[in-house]
CSV table of C-alpha atoms in Angstrom, one decimal:
chain,number,residue,atom,x,y,z
A,1,ALA,CA,0.0,0.1,0.1
A,2,LEU,CA,2.8,2.6,0.9
A,3,TYR,CA,4.6,1.5,-2.4
A,4,LEU,CA,1.5,2.3,-4.5
A,5,LEU,CA,0.6,5.5,-2.5
A,6,LEU,CA,4.2,6.9,-3.0
A,7,ALA,CA,3.9,6.0,-6.9
A,8,ARG,CA,0.8,8.3,-7.0
A,9,LEU,CA,2.7,10.9,-5.1
A,10,ALA,CA,5.3,10.8,-8.2
A,11,VAL,CA,8.1,9.5,-5.9
A,12,ALA,CA,11.0,8.0,-8.0
A,13,PRO,CA,10.8,4.0,-8.3
A,14,TRP,CA,13.9,3.3,-6.2
A,15,THR,CA,13.1,5.8,-3.4
A,16,ARG,CA,9.7,4.3,-3.1
A,17,PHE,CA,11.1,0.8,-3.1
A,18,VAL,CA,13.6,1.8,-0.4
A,19,ALA,CA,11.1,3.7,1.4
A,20,ALA,CA,8.6,0.7,1.5
A,21,LEU,CA,11.5,-1.6,2.4
A,22,LEU,CA,12.6,0.7,5.5
A,23,PHE,CA,9.0,0.9,6.5
A,24,SER,CA,8.7,-2.9,6.5
A,25,LEU,CA,11.9,-3.1,8.6
A,26,SER,CA,11.1,-0.2,10.8
A,27,PRO,CA,11.3,-0.8,14.6
A,28,LEU,CA,8.5,1.5,15.0
A,29,THR,CA,6.3,-1.1,13.3
A,30,THR,CA,7.1,-3.7,15.8
A,31,PHE,CA,4.7,-3.0,18.7
A,32,ALA,CA,1.7,-2.4,16.3
A,33,VAL,CA,2.6,-5.6,14.2
A,34,GLY,CA,3.4,-7.7,17.3
A,35,TRP,CA,0.6,-6.9,19.8
A,36,ALA,CA,-2.8,-8.1,18.6
A,37,ALA,CA,-4.6,-5.3,20.4
A,38,ALA,CA,-2.8,-2.8,18.0
A,39,GLN,CA,-4.5,-4.2,15.0
A,40,ALA,CA,-6.4,-1.0,14.8
A,41,ASP,CA,-3.2,1.0,14.2
A,42,ARG,CA,-2.4,-1.2,11.2
A,43,LEU,CA,-6.1,-0.9,9.9
A,44,TYR,CA,-6.4,2.9,10.0
A,45,VAL,CA,-2.9,3.5,8.4
A,46,LEU,CA,-3.8,1.1,5.6
A,47,PHE,CA,-7.1,3.0,5.1
A,48,ALA,CA,-5.6,6.1,5.4
A,49,CYS,CA,-3.0,5.6,2.8
A,50,THR,CA,-5.8,4.3,0.6
A,51,THR,CA,-7.9,7.4,1.1
A,52,VAL,CA,-4.9,9.5,0.1
A,53,ALA,CA,-4.4,7.5,-2.9
A,54,LEU,CA,-8.2,7.7,-3.8
A,55,ALA,CA,-8.1,11.4,-3.3
A,56,LEU,CA,-5.1,12.0,-5.7
A,57,ARG,CA,-7.0,9.9,-8.3
A,58,PHE,CA,-10.3,11.8,-7.5
A,59,VAL,CA,-8.7,15.1,-8.6
A,60,GLN,CA,-7.5,13.9,-12.0
A,61,PRO,CA,-9.4,15.3,-15.0
A,62,ASP,CA,-10.2,11.8,-16.4
A,63,ALA,CA,-11.6,10.6,-13.1
A,64,ARG,CA,-15.3,10.1,-12.4
A,65,PRO,CA,-16.2,12.0,-9.2
A,66,ARG,CA,-19.6,10.4,-8.9
A,67,ARG,CA,-18.3,6.8,-8.8
A,68,LEU,CA,-15.0,7.6,-6.9
A,69,GLY,CA,-16.5,9.9,-4.4
A,70,PRO,CA,-18.5,7.2,-2.6
A,71,VAL,CA,-15.5,4.8,-2.7
A,72,LEU,CA,-13.3,7.7,-1.2
A,73,MET,CA,-15.7,8.2,1.5
A,74,LEU,CA,-16.0,4.7,2.4
A,75,SER,CA,-12.4,4.4,2.6
A,76,ALA,CA,-12.3,7.4,5.0
A,77,TRP,CA,-15.1,5.7,7.0
A,78,ALA,CA,-12.9,2.6,7.3
A,79,ALA,CA,-10.0,4.4,8.7
A,80,ILE,CA,-12.0,6.4,11.3
A,81,SER,CA,-13.9,3.3,12.3
A,82,SER,CA,-10.6,1.6,12.8
A,83,LYS,CA,-9.2,4.1,15.4
A,84,GLU,CA,-10.2,7.6,16.3
A,85,THR,CA,-6.7,8.6,15.8
A,86,ALA,CA,-7.6,9.0,12.1
A,87,MET,CA,-9.5,12.1,12.7
A,88,ALA,CA,-6.5,13.9,11.5
A,89,LEU,CA,-6.9,12.3,7.9
A,90,PRO,CA,-8.5,15.2,6.3
A,91,LEU,CA,-5.6,17.3,7.2
A,92,VAL,CA,-3.3,14.9,5.6
A,93,VAL,CA,-5.4,14.6,2.4
A,94,ALA,CA,-5.6,18.6,2.4
A,95,LEU,CA,-1.8,18.8,2.8
A,96,VAL,CA,-1.0,16.4,0.0
A,97,LEU,CA,-3.7,17.9,-2.7
A,98,PHE,CA,-2.5,21.6,-1.9
A,99,LEU,CA,1.3,20.8,-1.7
A,100,PRO,CA,3.0,23.4,-4.1
A,101,ALA,CA,4.5,21.6,-6.9
A,102,GLY,CA,2.9,18.3,-5.6
A,103,PRO,CA,1.2,15.6,-7.6
A,104,ALA,CA,-2.2,17.4,-7.6
A,105,ALA,CA,-0.8,20.7,-8.5
A,106,GLY,CA,-2.5,22.0,-11.6
A,107,THR,CA,-5.5,20.1,-11.1
A,108,SER,CA,-9.2,21.6,-10.5
A,109,ARG,CA,-9.3,23.5,-7.1
A,110,ALA,CA,-13.1,22.5,-7.0
A,111,ARG,CA,-12.0,18.9,-7.3
A,112,ARG,CA,-9.4,19.2,-4.7
A,113,LEU,CA,-12.0,20.7,-2.2
A,114,ALA,CA,-14.5,18.2,-3.0
A,115,ALA,CA,-11.9,15.3,-2.3
A,116,ILE,CA,-11.4,16.8,1.1
A,117,ALA,CA,-14.8,17.1,1.9
A,118,CYS,CA,-15.4,13.5,0.9
A,119,SER,CA,-12.7,12.5,3.3
A,120,ALA,CA,-13.8,14.9,6.0
A,121,LEU,CA,-17.4,14.0,6.0
A,122,PRO,CA,-17.3,10.5,7.2
A,123,VAL,CA,-14.8,11.6,9.9
A,124,ALA,CA,-16.9,14.4,11.2
A,125,LEU,CA,-20.0,12.1,11.3
A,126,PHE,CA,-18.1,9.3,13.1
A,127,MET,CA,-16.6,11.7,15.8
A,128,ALA,CA,-20.0,13.1,16.3
A,129,MET,CA,-21.4,9.7,17.2
A,130,ARG,CA,-18.4,9.0,19.4
A,131,LEU,CA,-18.2,12.3,21.2
A,132,PRO,CA,-20.1,11.1,24.3
A,133,ALA,CA,-17.6,8.5,24.9
A,134,LEU,CA,-14.7,10.4,23.9
A,135,LEU,CA,-15.6,13.1,26.4
A,136,ALA,CA,-16.2,10.7,29.1
A,137,SER,CA,-12.7,9.3,28.5
A,138,LEU,CA,-11.1,12.8,28.5
A,139,THR,CA,-12.9,14.1,31.3
A,140,GLY,CA,-12.2,11.3,33.8
A,141,GLN,CA,-15.5,9.4,33.8
A,142,THR,CA,-14.1,6.1,33.0
A,143,GLN,CA,-12.2,3.5,35.0
A,144,VAL,CA,-8.8,4.4,33.1
A,145,THR,CA,-8.8,8.1,34.2
A,146,HIS,CA,-5.2,7.8,35.0
A,147,ILE,CA,-4.2,6.9,31.6
A,148,TYR,CA,-6.5,9.0,29.2
A,149,THR,CA,-7.0,12.1,31.4
A,150,PRO,CA,-5.3,14.7,29.1
A,151,SER,CA,-3.3,17.6,30.3
A,152,PRO,CA,-1.2,20.2,28.1
A,153,ALA,CA,1.7,19.8,30.5
A,154,ASN,CA,2.2,16.3,29.3
A,155,ALA,CA,2.7,17.7,25.5
A,156,PRO,CA,6.2,18.9,25.7
A,157,LEU,CA,7.8,16.0,27.2
A,158,ASN,CA,5.8,13.6,25.0
A,159,VAL,CA,6.9,15.5,21.9
A,160,LEU,CA,10.6,14.7,23.1
A,161,TYR,CA,10.0,11.3,23.8
A,162,TYR,CA,8.1,10.6,20.5
A,163,ALA,CA,10.8,12.4,18.6
A,164,ALA,CA,13.7,10.3,20.3
A,165,TYR,CA,12.1,7.0,20.0
A,166,PRO,CA,12.7,6.1,16.5
A,167,PHE,CA,16.2,6.5,16.9
A,168,MET,CA,16.9,4.9,20.3
A,169,ALA,CA,19.6,2.2,20.5
A,170,ASP,CA,17.4,-0.2,22.0
A,171,LEU,CA,13.6,0.0,21.8
A,172,PRO,CA,11.8,-0.8,25.0
A,173,GLU,CA,8.2,0.1,25.1
A,174,ILE,CA,8.0,3.7,25.1
A,175,ALA,CA,6.3,3.9,28.3
A,176,THR,CA,9.5,2.9,30.1
A,177,ILE,CA,11.8,5.4,28.0
A,178,VAL,CA,11.7,7.7,31.1
A,179,PHE,CA,13.9,5.3,32.6
A,180,ARG,CA,16.5,5.5,29.7
A,181,ASP,CA,19.8,7.2,30.6
A,182,ALA,CA,20.1,10.9,29.4
A,183,PRO,CA,23.0,10.3,27.0
A,184,GLN,CA,21.0,7.8,25.3
A,185,LEU,CA,18.0,10.2,24.8
A,186,ALA,CA,20.2,12.9,23.7
A,187,VAL,CA,22.1,10.9,20.9
A,188,ALA,CA,18.5,9.9,19.7
A,189,ILE,CA,17.4,13.4,19.5
A,190,ALA,CA,20.7,14.4,17.9
A,191,VAL,CA,20.0,11.7,15.2
A,192,HIS,CA,16.6,12.6,14.5
A,193,LEU,CA,17.8,16.4,14.2
A,194,LEU,CA,20.4,15.3,11.8
A,195,LEU,CA,17.8,13.9,9.5
A,196,VAL,CA,15.8,17.2,9.8
A,197,VAL,CA,18.9,19.1,8.9
A,198,LEU,CA,19.4,16.7,5.7
A,199,LEU,CA,16.0,17.3,4.7
A,200,PHE,CA,16.6,21.2,5.1
A,201,ARG,CA,19.6,20.9,2.9
A,202,LEU,CA,17.7,18.9,0.1
A,203,TYR,CA,14.2,20.5,0.4
A,204,ARG,CA,14.5,23.6,2.5
A,205,LEU,CA,11.9,24.6,4.9
A,206,ARG,CA,9.0,23.2,2.9
A,207,GLY,CA,10.5,19.7,3.3
A,208,VAL,CA,11.1,20.0,6.9
A,209,ALA,CA,7.7,21.2,7.5
A,210,ILE,CA,5.9,18.4,5.5
A,211,TYR,CA,8.1,15.7,7.4
A,212,LEU,CA,7.3,17.2,10.9
A,213,THR,CA,3.6,17.5,10.0
A,214,LEU,CA,3.4,14.0,8.9
A,215,PHE,CA,5.3,12.6,11.9
A,216,PHE,CA,3.1,14.4,14.4
A,217,VAL,CA,-0.1,14.6,12.7
A,218,PHE,CA,-1.6,11.2,14.0
A,219,LEU,CA,-0.1,11.8,17.4
A,220,LEU,CA,-2.0,15.0,18.1
A,221,LEU,CA,-4.7,13.2,19.9
A,222,VAL,CA,-2.4,11.5,22.2
A,223,LEU,CA,0.4,14.2,22.8
A,224,THR,CA,-1.6,15.5,26.1
A,225,LEU,CA,-2.2,11.9,27.6
A,226,PRO,CA,0.1,10.7,30.3
A,227,HIS,CA,0.2,7.3,28.7
A,228,ARG,CA,2.7,6.7,25.9
A,229,ALA,CA,2.8,3.7,23.7
A,230,GLY,CA,4.9,2.5,20.8
A,231,HIS,CA,2.2,1.6,18.5
A,232,TYR,CA,1.0,5.2,18.3
A,233,LEU,CA,4.1,5.8,16.1
A,234,TYR,CA,2.9,3.3,13.3
A,235,PHE,CA,1.9,6.0,10.9
A,236,SER,CA,4.9,8.1,12.0
A,237,ALA,CA,7.2,5.2,10.7
A,238,ILE,CA,6.1,6.2,7.1
A,239,PRO,CA,7.4,9.8,6.9
A,240,THR,CA,10.5,8.5,8.8
A,241,SER,CA,11.1,5.9,6.4
A,242,VAL,CA,10.5,8.2,3.2
A,243,ALA,CA,12.7,10.9,4.7
A,244,LEU,CA,15.6,8.3,5.2
A,245,ALA,CA,15.0,6.9,1.8
A,246,LEU,CA,15.3,10.4,0.2
A,247,CYS,CA,18.5,11.4,2.3
A,248,LEU,CA,20.1,8.0,1.2
A,249,LEU,CA,19.4,8.2,-2.4
């Protein structure tokens, strides 16, 4: 799915092959693949990639919106039904479709807006249905309040830990990362910063902004939570793998 999506994004064949290979080997995928309960992460990422690919097809002049629109909405519904984290999917679709000099550049603006609406409508409907349950979790009305009660104070440390995690020398469950020694965390952050610097040299600020947005966009819902988990980073393995492939090639 990732290889086909990168083809839709007009990524060079060798780059998308290496990116897909790195993603399949990435330790960031370990917890989502190895833990049965994290199947939801695999499913929402699969359907999210499918939705973006369908949106790119939707905006093409020879596409048939009346036929493709329902398929696009069904794919977005499948993504958000798999996991609420996919609520950020319309943002990703908008980013890809309105990327300057991107694969959708030069296509009809109306088509692009329609594609975004097709991805956003199922997400909005599902989140409206789930709102009471989400509010109960986030306001401490469930039995897991210590895990899912958010606080903005958690965000800075979570950003640091999630940024360091892809380049840790050993990868325990991220909940125990607080027990890692400071030098190991510093090295991991430094390596990640080096990747960002390389992206800046190749693609300037736009490349860095796209990478950081895609790395954190599906983490937005969990950054304020006191609970951290490695399977949250399943989607983040995609921009990391693509960035590494671009820098290596």
